[in-house]
One Martini backbone bead per residue (centre of mass of N, CA, C, O) as a GRO file, in nm:
protein
  129
    1MET     BB    1  -0.057   1.858   0.363
    2SER     BB    2   0.042   1.570   0.391
    3HIS     BB    3   0.055   1.234   0.309
    4VAL     BB    4  -0.154   0.915   0.270
    5VAL     BB    5  -0.092   0.660   0.439
    6LEU     BB    6  -0.164   0.288   0.396
    7VAL     BB    7  -0.075   0.013   0.618
    8VAL     BB    8  -0.028  -0.262   0.545
    9ASP     BB    9   0.005  -0.560   0.795
   10ASP     BB   10   0.042  -0.837   1.023
   11ASP     BB   11   0.299  -0.698   1.085
   12ARG     BB   12   0.392  -0.539   1.354
   13GLN     BB   13   0.663  -0.443   1.348
   14MET     BB   14   0.664  -0.357   1.042
   15LEU     BB   15   0.503  -0.126   1.127
   16ASP     BB   16   0.681  -0.047   1.348
   17LEU     BB   17   0.841   0.086   1.115
   18LEU     BB   18   0.730   0.215   0.918
   19GLN     BB   19   0.624   0.453   1.061
   20VAL     BB   20   0.848   0.591   1.100
   21MET     BB   21   0.977   0.632   0.845
   22LEU     BB   22   0.765   0.788   0.729
   23THR     BB   23   0.673   0.952   0.945
   24ARG     BB   24   1.056   1.098   0.910
   25SER     BB   25   0.920   1.169   0.567
   26GLY     BB   26   0.657   1.345   0.605
   27TYR     BB   27   0.380   1.117   0.666
   28ARG     BB   28   0.110   0.949   0.716
   29VAL     BB   29  -0.012   0.719   0.937
   30LEU     BB   30  -0.208   0.416   0.827
   31LEU     BB   31  -0.308   0.139   1.009
   32ALA     BB   32  -0.317  -0.226   0.905
   33GLU     BB   33  -0.372  -0.557   1.064
   34SER     BB   34  -0.569  -0.604   0.765
   35ALA     BB   35  -0.802  -0.642   0.544
   36VAL     BB   36  -1.003  -0.523   0.697
   37GLN     BB   37  -0.911  -0.281   0.808
   38ALA     BB   38  -0.816  -0.163   0.535
   39LEU     BB   39  -1.127  -0.127   0.407
   40ASP     BB   40  -1.216   0.060   0.626
   41LEU     BB   41  -1.017   0.262   0.613
   42LEU     BB   42  -1.099   0.340   0.274
   43GLY     BB   43  -1.378   0.445   0.362
   44ARG     BB   44  -1.288   0.703   0.576
   45GLU     BB   45  -1.029   0.733   0.453
   46LYS     BB   46  -0.782   0.990   0.309
   47VAL     BB   47  -0.548   0.803   0.067
   48SER     BB   48  -0.293   0.844  -0.147
   49ALA     BB   49  -0.189   0.594  -0.055
   50VAL     BB   50  -0.045   0.222  -0.072
   51VAL     BB   51   0.071  -0.025   0.146
   52LEU     BB   52   0.107  -0.374   0.046
   53ASP     BB   53   0.073  -0.714   0.212
   54ILE     BB   54   0.004  -1.035   0.033
   55MET     BB   55   0.040  -1.207   0.372
   56MET     BB   56  -0.265  -1.302   0.483
   57PRO     BB   57  -0.497  -1.337   0.676
   58VAL     BB   58  -0.860  -1.446   0.552
   59ARG     BB   59  -0.725  -1.179   0.362
   60SER     BB   60  -0.579  -1.063   0.083
   61GLY     BB   61  -0.399  -0.834  -0.038
   62ILE     BB   62  -0.536  -0.916  -0.338
   63GLU     BB   63  -0.777  -0.871  -0.243
   64VAL     BB   64  -0.765  -0.546  -0.182
   65LEU     BB   65  -0.687  -0.517  -0.492
   66GLU     BB   66  -0.913  -0.567  -0.584
   67HIS     BB   67  -1.118  -0.370  -0.478
   68ILE     BB   68  -0.967  -0.074  -0.560
   69ARG     BB   69  -0.953  -0.108  -0.845
   70TRP     BB   70  -1.341  -0.214  -0.809
   71ASN     BB   71  -1.305   0.145  -0.728
   72PRO     BB   72  -1.459   0.420  -0.808
   73ASN     BB   73  -1.321   0.569  -0.521
   74LEU     BB   74  -1.003   0.365  -0.571
   75SER     BB   75  -0.864   0.304  -0.877
   76ASN     BB   76  -0.599   0.584  -0.832
   77LEU     BB   77  -0.473   0.410  -0.567
   78PRO     BB   78  -0.191   0.385  -0.481
   79VAL     BB   79   0.039   0.103  -0.515
   80ILE     BB   80   0.224  -0.089  -0.323
   81VAL     BB   81   0.409  -0.396  -0.270
   82LEU     BB   82   0.501  -0.531   0.011
   83SER     BB   83   0.714  -0.829   0.011
   84ALA     BB   84   0.795  -1.215   0.094
   85ALA     BB   85   0.686  -1.323  -0.157
   86HIS     BB   86   0.555  -1.553  -0.354
   87LEU     BB   87   0.489  -1.484  -0.666
   88SER     BB   88   0.283  -1.627  -0.883
   89GLU     BB   89   0.200  -1.581  -1.264
   90GLU     BB   90  -0.038  -1.429  -1.184
   91GLU     BB   91   0.028  -1.229  -0.955
   92ARG     BB   92   0.174  -1.090  -1.065
   93GLU     BB   93   0.032  -0.950  -1.334
   94PHE     BB   94  -0.168  -0.828  -1.133
   95VAL     BB   95   0.036  -0.637  -0.971
   96ASP     BB   96   0.179  -0.524  -1.267
   97GLU     BB   97  -0.096  -0.383  -1.351
   98PHE     BB   98  -0.214  -0.237  -1.053
   99THR     BB   99   0.048  -0.138  -0.994
  100ILE     BB  100   0.344   0.069  -0.898
  101GLY     BB  101   0.474  -0.178  -0.758
  102PHE     BB  102   0.747  -0.427  -0.605
  103VAL     BB  103   0.840  -0.494  -0.288
  104ASP     BB  104   1.145  -0.639  -0.097
  105LYS     BB  105   1.186  -0.651   0.258
  106SER     BB  106   1.497  -0.646   0.173
  107HIS     BB  107   1.415  -0.332   0.048
  108ILE     BB  108   1.269  -0.128   0.217
  109SER     BB  109   1.452   0.107   0.131
  110ASP     BB  110   1.240   0.122  -0.167
  111LEU     BB  111   1.038   0.308  -0.090
  112LEU     BB  112   1.050   0.566  -0.075
  113SER     BB  113   1.110   0.622  -0.355
  114ARG     BB  114   0.870   0.531  -0.459
  115LEU     BB  115   0.676   0.768  -0.309
  116GLN     BB  116   0.842   0.999  -0.450
  117ALA     BB  117   0.744   0.877  -0.741
  118VAL     BB  118   0.468   0.935  -0.683
  119PHE     BB  119   0.436   1.245  -0.611
  120ALA     BB  120   0.578   1.374  -0.853
  121ASP     BB  121   0.331   1.320  -1.060
  122LEU     BB  122   0.161   1.386  -0.963
  123PRO     BB  123  -0.143   1.650  -1.010
  124ALA     BB  124  -0.130   1.944  -0.825
  125ALA     BB  125  -0.359   1.896  -0.724
  126GLU     BB  126  -0.335   1.622  -0.525
  127LYS     BB  127  -0.081   1.788  -0.378
  128LYS     BB  128  -0.244   1.949  -0.149
  129GLY     BB  129  -0.455   1.697  -0.024
   0.00000   0.00000   0.00000
């Protein structure tokens, strides 16, 4: 069974690009165009990792990340922030503390190597999906 990656971004073109890129790399991809959709999917689906944009309308990626980190059922879920946003010092510290990394959208190809590293580091029981 392949790993399930939830991609959260309000840019439809970015979602489409990431879906193609990740699917071709063997991942099962779930898409959310908003924080609300992401939280709904996280409540219903077993997700292996999250790729999360920061700048979204209504609720930000930071709010999604807070929800993940303070939910006991999700607190260990690997999250990679993929964003073009320039983060404040406080936001950067939060992202550094509670994610496995930040990938700038201008270097989107780095995302695959980050995901591969995440899944390579998982304990054997978790790799079975």
